[in-house]
Amino acid sequence: MKSLLTTVFLLTASLYGHAAGPVDPGPGTPVDIGKKLPGRWLYTAIDDPRNALPETGTAKWHTVPGFPHDWRNPSHRPYSTAHTAWYRLDFMMSGDGVPRRLALRLGPVNDADETWFNGKLIGSSGVIDSAAGHPVVHAWDRVRLYDIPEELARRGGRNTLAIRVQGYFPSEAGFREPASTVVIGTVEDVRNAFFREQLFTLFVTVIILGAAAFFLIGFFRDRGNLGILFLGLCGVTMSMHHLATTQIKYVLNGDFVLFKRMEYAAIIATVYLFMNFVYFHFKRRRARAGRRQTLVAMALNIAGAATLVPFLFSNDFILWDRLMKYAVEPLWAVSVLFSLWIIGESARENHRAARPLLAGAFICALAAVNDVLVNRAVLPWGYVSHIGFMVFILSVQQMFSLASSMEGSGKEGKKLPAVDAPLPPAIVDRLDAVIDFLKKNYREDISREGLANMAGMSPDYLGRLFKQRTGMKIGRYINSLRIDDAREKLRHSDESVIHIAYEVGFECLRTFNRAFHQSTGMTPSRYRETHRRTS
């Protein structure tokens, strides 16, 4: 009996020209009528309310090749510059086993929509304004879930789905997202599938936040490593961006403008926090950071901060779109290339731990490029930057694991020579060169790895030899030089304590106070009062 009905419906469908059928949205997997009915969807740029009625003719309508379809993209056909347009599908619905309660999943659609089923409005998102030519309330990246009243669904007959869409941006409108489509099924199936997707999104967000927390905890354990701080903050902003680009914000009934602001601001901040992680982490691995790299990092940070301001204080979405296209994204390209340059330079200098990071950063950069091109409707698939970022996090973990495994070994992984015997003259000369370098440059950001490169030794071996030569570890020796300089300035100048701390080479006042107290047994302020009173 069911096969007979199917044959009848197929024959009936041919009478309607574009009618597709039969569709059987029974219990189980919902039917994707957006992508599984190629050549059946119709489009018109004529904004006429009669387009919603099943009896309205479609002789002047155009066939849509398939979804996604952006009617303002010249590469998509049919193409139009109209602000408002209609999509329509005539389809047959099987009479056997058709459930009584159906739902539509629609979109994302750019921007506002009104959705009609058999001539009746079943839902809308955003607010269409025909007079203004653009929506007065936005919903451009929202997935719509509309229930179909059971009395509207014509089981064993022809059904008409008509969707009125009003775009906002000058160069994009319609079902432009790679994931844009129309799905019909039971209310339970459609909604359950939707919420399962949101659970996966939430899972990814939690994973990224967990990694961010791990790095932030690592920073509080090693406060001299600003790179780890920036990496942790980068994870926080990446998770914020990922959350703001998903449908979870609508589940939370969040403010549209607030979440869009968070989406843009978070991704801009993520790129520059990523760059600062690379710069500060590998800055520690060189005896002195290159002045050219420092200037480039400063310039990019200032430019990035400037591009962030309009997204924080303006509600002009058109301005946001233009800034992204003509300022933000080009600057991203420069900052990413700058980051890869620093990592590549470190890898080339035999920092083997930098090699997995270079691979992870490159994959992350490719994922970011993909997302930009997908957002510009150049590529047809989905967003993958969150996956690229997780790959990058794994490469960071691999970098730290490799660095730890190299502790206690030479550059090539060989066992370190003993250092209990008297030091050879050649070794003494190299150590004295390092000591002389420290005396001249202790105010700079100096790393053990950079000194080891200069001395031609592994960092661990240099540390052991240095302590044998001076009786102090490298870090303590550098601090002693800085504290001596600070004591002199406290006795003979009126500069503030914090200014002196930074001037002698400390990166934060708290570290300076702790080191000063360990060396002198008193705070800097107390030291100044005591020695000025006795002088």
XYZ file of C-alpha atoms in Angstrom:
535
model
C 0.000 0.000 0.000
C 2.803 2.425 0.892
C 4.612 1.809 -2.416
C 1.348 2.476 -4.278
C 0.891 5.767 -2.442
C 4.481 6.727 -3.217
C 3.917 6.112 -6.927
C 0.768 8.198 -6.878
C 2.562 11.064 -5.140
C 5.448 10.997 -7.600
C 3.026 11.216 -10.490
C 1.166 14.010 -8.758
C 4.448 15.846 -8.127
C 5.155 15.969 -11.839
C 1.960 17.936 -12.373
C 3.279 20.743 -10.199
C 6.529 21.185 -12.097
C 8.876 21.999 -9.206
C 7.058 20.011 -6.560
C 9.317 17.433 -4.940
C 8.143 14.381 -3.222
C 7.138 12.580 -1.448
C 8.881 13.687 1.775
C 8.365 11.357 4.724
C 9.327 13.237 7.933
C 8.535 10.347 10.209
C 10.116 9.457 13.557
C 13.883 9.036 13.349
C 16.212 11.234 11.342
C 14.734 14.575 10.195
C 14.678 15.208 6.431
C 17.020 17.894 5.053
C 14.764 19.388 2.384
C 17.232 22.249 1.890
C 20.110 20.184 0.538
C 18.486 16.892 -0.500
C 16.068 18.388 -3.016
C 18.401 20.000 -5.590
C 16.743 22.059 -8.266
C 13.428 22.178 -6.412
C 13.805 25.419 -4.489
C 12.632 28.635 -6.136
C 13.709 32.238 -5.569
C 12.383 35.672 -6.462
C 13.570 39.176 -5.649
C 10.021 40.523 -6.089
C 8.760 41.320 -2.585
C 5.061 40.579 -2.779
C 3.013 39.294 0.195
C 1.123 37.011 -2.175
C 4.314 34.968 -2.555
C 3.373 33.204 0.669
C 0.156 31.765 -0.791
C 0.194 28.255 -2.330
C -2.010 29.364 -5.232
C 0.377 32.116 -6.340
C 2.063 31.241 -9.619
C 5.836 30.797 -9.847
C 6.358 31.270 -13.591
C 8.725 34.217 -13.052
C 10.636 32.627 -10.182
C 14.194 31.322 -10.579
C 15.516 27.932 -9.580
C 18.117 27.909 -6.798
C 20.881 25.367 -7.563
C 21.172 24.497 -3.877
C 22.099 25.725 -0.438
C 24.046 27.686 0.650
C 22.756 30.492 -1.566
C 23.765 34.139 -1.195
C 21.688 36.185 -3.608
C 24.025 39.204 -3.278
C 27.124 37.196 -4.139
C 27.811 37.535 -7.907
C 29.197 34.001 -7.971
C 25.854 32.608 -6.770
C 22.931 32.357 -9.169
C 20.375 33.771 -9.275
C 22.036 37.040 -8.264
C 20.231 40.206 -7.169
C 20.936 43.453 -5.323
C 17.466 43.453 -3.739
C 17.174 43.985 0.010
C 14.312 41.513 0.403
C 13.620 38.231 -1.394
C 11.553 35.038 -1.156
C 12.405 31.342 -1.208
C 9.773 28.722 -1.904
C 9.465 24.946 -2.012
C 6.431 22.948 -3.134
C 6.656 19.373 -1.921
C 4.538 16.306 -1.338
C 4.309 14.743 2.104
C 3.717 11.021 2.445
C 0.402 9.964 3.922
C 1.714 6.839 5.675
C 3.170 7.201 9.136
C 3.325 10.994 9.013
C 3.510 12.317 12.578
C 1.022 14.884 13.788
C 3.579 17.264 15.318
C 6.226 18.597 12.920
C 8.901 21.265 13.212
C 11.196 23.173 10.873
C 14.844 23.931 11.460
C 15.806 26.903 9.337
C 19.052 28.722 8.732
C 21.257 30.352 9.711
C 19.708 33.057 7.522
C 21.052 36.521 6.858
C 19.245 38.391 8.300
C 15.574 38.531 9.335
C 12.911 36.137 8.101
C 9.213 35.398 7.999
C 8.381 31.737 7.380
C 5.017 30.632 5.945
C 3.632 27.108 5.685
C 0.642 26.579 3.394
C -0.148 30.289 3.488
C 0.095 30.687 7.297
C 2.889 32.452 9.184
C 4.517 29.880 11.509
C 7.426 31.940 12.779
C 9.803 34.863 12.319
C 13.192 35.980 13.610
C 14.339 39.566 13.629
C 11.978 42.239 12.346
C 11.635 42.947 8.608
C 11.075 46.576 7.637
C 10.083 46.955 3.981
C 10.230 50.739 4.127
C 13.757 50.892 5.570
C 15.127 48.200 3.292
C 16.924 46.439 6.126
C 15.882 44.722 9.372
C 15.197 46.855 12.418
C 15.937 43.828 14.652
C 18.740 41.453 13.641
C 19.015 37.656 13.728
C 21.535 36.961 10.969
C 23.385 33.989 12.453
C 20.481 32.400 14.303
C 19.121 28.929 13.625
C 15.320 29.103 13.626
C 13.158 26.377 15.175
C 9.519 26.732 14.132
C 6.710 24.350 15.048
C 4.239 23.513 12.265
C 0.647 23.478 13.561
C -0.707 19.992 12.967
C -3.759 21.290 11.115
C -1.504 22.907 8.460
C 0.434 19.799 7.432
C -1.282 18.168 4.468
C -0.561 14.491 4.752
C -0.815 12.879 1.361
C -0.973 16.255 -0.381
C 0.967 19.224 -1.649
C 2.593 21.598 0.872
C 4.083 25.017 0.225
C 6.929 26.426 2.291
C 7.641 30.123 1.636
C 10.393 32.082 3.372
C 10.712 35.839 3.186
C 14.257 37.031 3.945
C 15.614 40.544 4.372
C 19.373 41.053 4.229
C 21.385 43.668 6.045
C 24.967 43.782 4.772
C 25.528 45.308 1.316
C 27.212 42.236 -0.176
C 25.537 39.228 1.462
C 22.042 37.922 2.117
C 20.058 34.697 2.259
C 21.206 31.190 3.158
C 24.883 32.109 2.927
C 26.403 30.063 5.773
C 27.849 26.632 4.827
C 25.541 25.056 7.411
C 22.458 26.907 6.150
C 19.612 24.614 5.183
C 16.010 23.664 5.975
C 15.179 20.510 7.925
C 11.734 19.060 8.608
C 10.896 16.315 11.085
C 9.116 15.571 14.293
C 9.337 18.234 16.963
C 11.291 15.852 19.190
C 13.766 14.811 16.498
C 14.445 18.320 15.235
C 14.924 19.806 18.688
C 16.932 16.877 20.050
C 19.328 17.029 17.089
C 19.728 20.767 17.622
C 20.473 20.471 21.336
C 22.928 17.605 20.772
C 24.926 19.915 18.550
C 24.959 22.545 21.290
C 26.278 20.000 23.796
C 29.230 19.302 21.512
C 29.852 23.030 21.189
C 29.754 23.395 24.952
C 32.177 20.491 25.305
C 34.687 22.173 22.976
C 34.345 25.435 24.911
C 35.015 23.655 28.224
C 38.101 21.928 26.769
C 39.566 25.251 25.630
C 38.731 26.903 28.967
C 40.369 24.010 30.830
C 43.567 24.461 28.842
C 43.442 28.208 29.538
C 43.087 27.574 33.279
C 46.061 25.189 33.172
C 48.301 27.846 31.624
C 47.088 30.582 33.964
C 47.902 28.376 36.954
C 51.304 27.772 35.371
C 51.878 31.519 35.195
C 51.158 31.987 38.902
C 53.746 29.314 39.603
C 56.302 30.968 37.310
C 55.454 34.641 37.304
C 58.506 35.576 35.328
C 57.037 33.952 32.212
C 54.655 36.496 30.719
C 54.252 34.282 27.678
C 52.290 31.717 29.695
C 50.000 34.483 30.989
C 49.219 35.597 27.442
C 48.639 31.995 26.371
C 46.130 31.476 29.190
C 44.305 34.697 28.328
C 44.352 33.659 24.671
C 42.511 30.472 25.627
C 39.928 32.468 27.587
C 39.179 34.815 24.676
C 39.124 31.923 22.181
C 36.519 30.109 24.281
C 34.495 33.327 24.533
C 34.596 33.734 20.758
C 33.607 30.120 20.171
C 30.674 30.450 22.562
C 29.557 33.716 20.961
C 29.529 32.241 17.434
C 27.294 29.306 18.347
C 23.615 28.917 19.050
C 24.191 28.603 22.802
C 23.804 32.357 23.163
C 20.234 32.068 21.939
C 19.548 29.152 24.267
C 20.692 31.466 27.052
C 18.383 34.195 25.693
C 21.362 36.491 25.430
C 21.337 39.989 24.058
C 22.140 39.810 20.312
C 24.270 42.965 20.226
C 26.151 41.983 23.384
C 27.088 38.575 22.000
C 28.074 39.963 18.597
C 30.275 42.518 20.348
C 31.836 39.721 22.393
C 32.340 37.615 19.260
C 34.267 40.295 17.385
C 36.207 41.664 20.355
C 37.214 38.201 21.561
C 38.613 37.026 18.215
C 40.572 40.261 17.731
C 42.044 39.930 21.225
C 42.831 36.233 20.644
C 45.116 36.935 17.689
C 47.185 39.521 19.563
C 47.333 37.503 22.774
C 48.613 34.603 20.662
C 51.269 36.888 19.178
C 52.315 38.151 22.616
C 52.594 34.597 23.933
C 55.035 33.773 21.150
C 56.985 37.008 21.549
C 57.417 36.877 25.334
C 57.946 33.122 25.555
C 60.755 33.084 23.016
C 62.093 36.416 24.192
C 63.191 34.538 27.317
C 65.072 32.066 25.141
C 67.383 34.723 23.699
C 70.065 36.574 25.573
C 68.607 39.820 24.311
C 65.410 40.322 22.375
C 66.010 41.813 18.950
C 65.143 45.495 18.873
C 63.433 45.056 15.519
C 61.134 42.364 16.888
C 60.322 44.500 19.915
C 59.325 47.460 17.738
C 57.184 45.292 15.466
C 55.421 43.726 18.469
C 54.709 47.157 19.968
C 53.377 48.526 16.666
C 51.093 45.543 16.111
C 49.749 45.717 19.666
C 48.946 49.416 19.286
C 47.263 48.837 15.910
C 45.297 45.882 17.300
C 44.093 47.918 20.276
C 43.013 50.719 17.920
C 40.945 48.349 15.753
C 39.285 46.929 18.867
C 37.854 50.280 20.019
C 34.948 50.563 17.495
C 33.743 47.059 18.364
C 33.547 48.002 22.031
C 31.861 51.388 21.732
C 29.901 51.379 18.450
C 26.739 49.488 17.453
C 27.240 50.075 13.722
C 27.429 46.555 12.256
C 28.256 47.886 8.782
C 31.268 49.678 10.269
C 32.294 46.445 11.999
C 32.083 44.511 8.745
C 34.197 47.047 6.859
C 36.773 47.233 9.628
C 37.086 43.456 9.641
C 37.592 43.330 5.898
C 39.915 46.273 5.375
C 41.800 46.666 8.670
C 41.457 43.804 11.155
C 42.023 40.852 8.834
C 45.067 42.367 7.025
C 46.634 43.161 10.417
C 45.932 39.594 11.501
C 47.945 38.341 8.558
C 50.905 40.483 9.613
C 50.728 39.420 13.270
C 50.453 35.717 12.397
C 53.422 35.923 10.018
C 55.343 37.762 12.734
C 54.566 34.989 15.220
C 55.633 32.286 12.773
C 58.842 34.221 12.103
C 59.758 34.247 15.808
C 58.972 30.543 16.275
C 60.809 29.635 13.085
C 63.835 31.646 14.162
C 63.912 29.835 17.499
C 63.568 26.449 15.805
C 66.401 27.356 13.439
C 68.623 28.242 16.418
C 68.452 24.608 17.576
C 65.640 25.116 20.074
C 64.191 21.701 19.334
C 61.259 22.342 21.662
C 60.083 25.081 19.272
C 59.574 22.682 16.360
C 56.251 21.139 17.451
C 54.995 24.618 18.294
C 55.884 25.804 14.790
C 53.822 22.982 13.303
C 50.886 23.644 15.648
C 50.975 27.401 15.011
C 51.043 26.810 11.261
C 47.979 24.536 11.441
C 46.210 27.067 13.659
C 47.011 29.825 11.143
C 45.622 27.736 8.278
C 42.423 27.149 10.285
C 42.096 30.906 10.855
C 42.557 31.601 7.128
C 39.887 28.996 6.388
C 37.417 30.705 8.741
C 38.019 34.113 7.191
C 37.420 32.709 3.694
C 34.339 30.785 4.847
C 32.961 33.948 6.439
C 33.529 35.751 3.118
C 31.678 32.927 1.307
C 34.822 32.039 -0.662
C 34.998 28.484 0.723
C 31.905 26.275 1.001
C 32.591 24.304 4.178
C 32.417 25.165 7.879
C 34.490 26.919 10.543
C 37.464 25.058 12.017
C 39.419 27.656 14.003
C 38.434 26.045 17.328
C 39.872 22.741 16.091
C 43.040 24.494 14.916
C 43.386 26.138 18.309
C 43.095 22.796 20.097
C 45.835 21.417 17.823
C 47.936 24.415 18.797
C 47.317 23.721 22.504
C 48.498 20.141 21.980
C 51.643 21.438 20.263
C 52.324 23.711 23.252
C 51.989 20.730 25.580
C 54.371 18.771 23.348
C 56.818 21.683 23.374
C 56.888 21.803 27.173
C 57.214 18.004 27.395
C 60.153 18.060 25.004
C 61.766 20.922 26.908
C 61.419 18.977 30.173
C 62.904 15.826 28.639
C 65.918 17.849 27.529
C 66.661 18.907 31.103
C 69.783 17.173 32.271
C 70.930 16.483 28.732
C 73.044 18.324 26.245
C 71.817 19.861 23.022
C 71.996 16.527 21.254
C 70.628 14.554 24.187
C 74.008 13.189 25.360
C 74.931 12.746 28.986
C 76.480 15.855 30.516
C 80.157 15.822 31.391
C 81.131 15.947 35.029
C 81.956 19.374 36.432
C 83.631 18.459 39.699
C 87.130 18.617 38.195
C 88.955 21.955 37.723
C 87.509 23.863 34.801
C 89.568 23.887 31.609
C 90.852 27.322 30.525
C 88.614 27.309 27.421
C 85.537 26.752 29.592
C 86.648 29.471 32.011
C 87.007 31.907 29.124
C 83.488 31.162 27.915
C 82.078 31.536 31.426
C 83.912 34.805 31.933
C 82.451 36.035 28.648
C 78.981 35.192 29.950
C 79.682 36.950 33.257
C 80.980 40.008 31.436
C 77.857 40.013 29.267
C 75.649 39.872 32.367
C 77.442 42.769 34.017
C 76.790 44.914 30.964
C 73.252 43.781 30.174
C 71.642 42.753 33.478
C 68.929 45.377 32.972
C 67.699 43.507 29.870
C 65.411 40.466 29.737
C 68.004 37.666 29.864
C 67.329 33.951 29.609
C 69.469 30.959 30.489
C 68.742 29.465 27.079
C 70.030 32.571 25.316
C 73.182 32.584 27.406
C 73.676 28.883 26.683
C 73.516 29.557 22.947
C 76.091 32.305 23.344
C 78.403 29.991 25.324
C 77.845 27.018 23.013
C 76.524 24.775 25.822
C 73.252 23.244 26.871
C 71.309 25.392 29.382
C 71.602 22.803 32.141
C 75.335 22.319 31.683
C 75.925 26.075 31.632
C 73.978 26.398 34.887
C 76.143 23.815 36.633
C 79.394 25.320 35.360
C 78.261 28.856 36.178
C 77.483 27.912 39.768
C 80.865 26.211 40.082
C 82.552 29.350 38.777
C 80.576 31.991 40.758
C 78.957 30.071 43.614
C 75.518 31.252 42.465
C 72.860 30.192 40.020
C 72.468 32.365 36.945
C 69.144 33.862 38.031
C 70.445 34.704 41.479
C 73.598 36.257 40.010
C 71.524 38.483 37.705
C 69.307 39.518 40.616
C 72.361 40.375 42.705
C 73.585 42.743 39.983
C 70.154 44.343 39.772
C 69.799 44.677 43.542
C 73.230 46.300 43.815
C 72.200 48.826 41.185
C 68.868 49.419 42.938
C 70.562 49.997 46.301
C 72.756 52.624 44.724
C 69.782 54.403 43.183
C 67.777 54.252 46.420
C 70.609 55.922 48.306
C 71.410 58.653 45.803
C 68.234 59.444 43.804
C 64.639 60.483 44.396
C 63.166 58.125 41.779
C 60.145 56.097 42.848
C 60.648 52.498 43.940
C 58.621 51.127 41.040
C 60.595 53.193 38.541
C 63.863 51.883 39.966
C 62.561 48.307 39.866
C 61.792 48.511 36.169
C 64.942 50.471 35.415
C 67.261 47.827 36.868
C 65.532 45.022 34.970
C 62.678 43.599 37.088
C 59.394 43.005 35.249
C 57.108 43.591 38.218
C 57.303 45.393 41.558
C 56.331 42.337 43.600
C 59.279 40.299 42.312
C 61.615 43.220 42.980
C 60.377 43.653 46.570
C 60.786 39.949 47.296
C 64.298 39.772 45.823
C 65.352 42.990 47.568
C 64.111 41.758 50.930
C 65.900 38.434 50.505
C 69.144 40.268 49.740
C 69.050 43.086 52.314
C 66.555 41.951 54.943
C 64.373 45.045 54.464
C 61.970 46.593 51.977
C 63.251 49.113 49.394
C 61.431 51.971 51.107
C 62.873 51.045 54.514
C 66.338 50.705 52.977
C 66.090 54.211 51.504
C 64.935 55.746 54.796
C 67.640 53.988 56.807
C 70.573 54.838 54.549
C 69.555 58.422 53.967
C 69.186 58.963 57.693
C 72.643 57.534 58.401
C 74.414 59.270 55.514
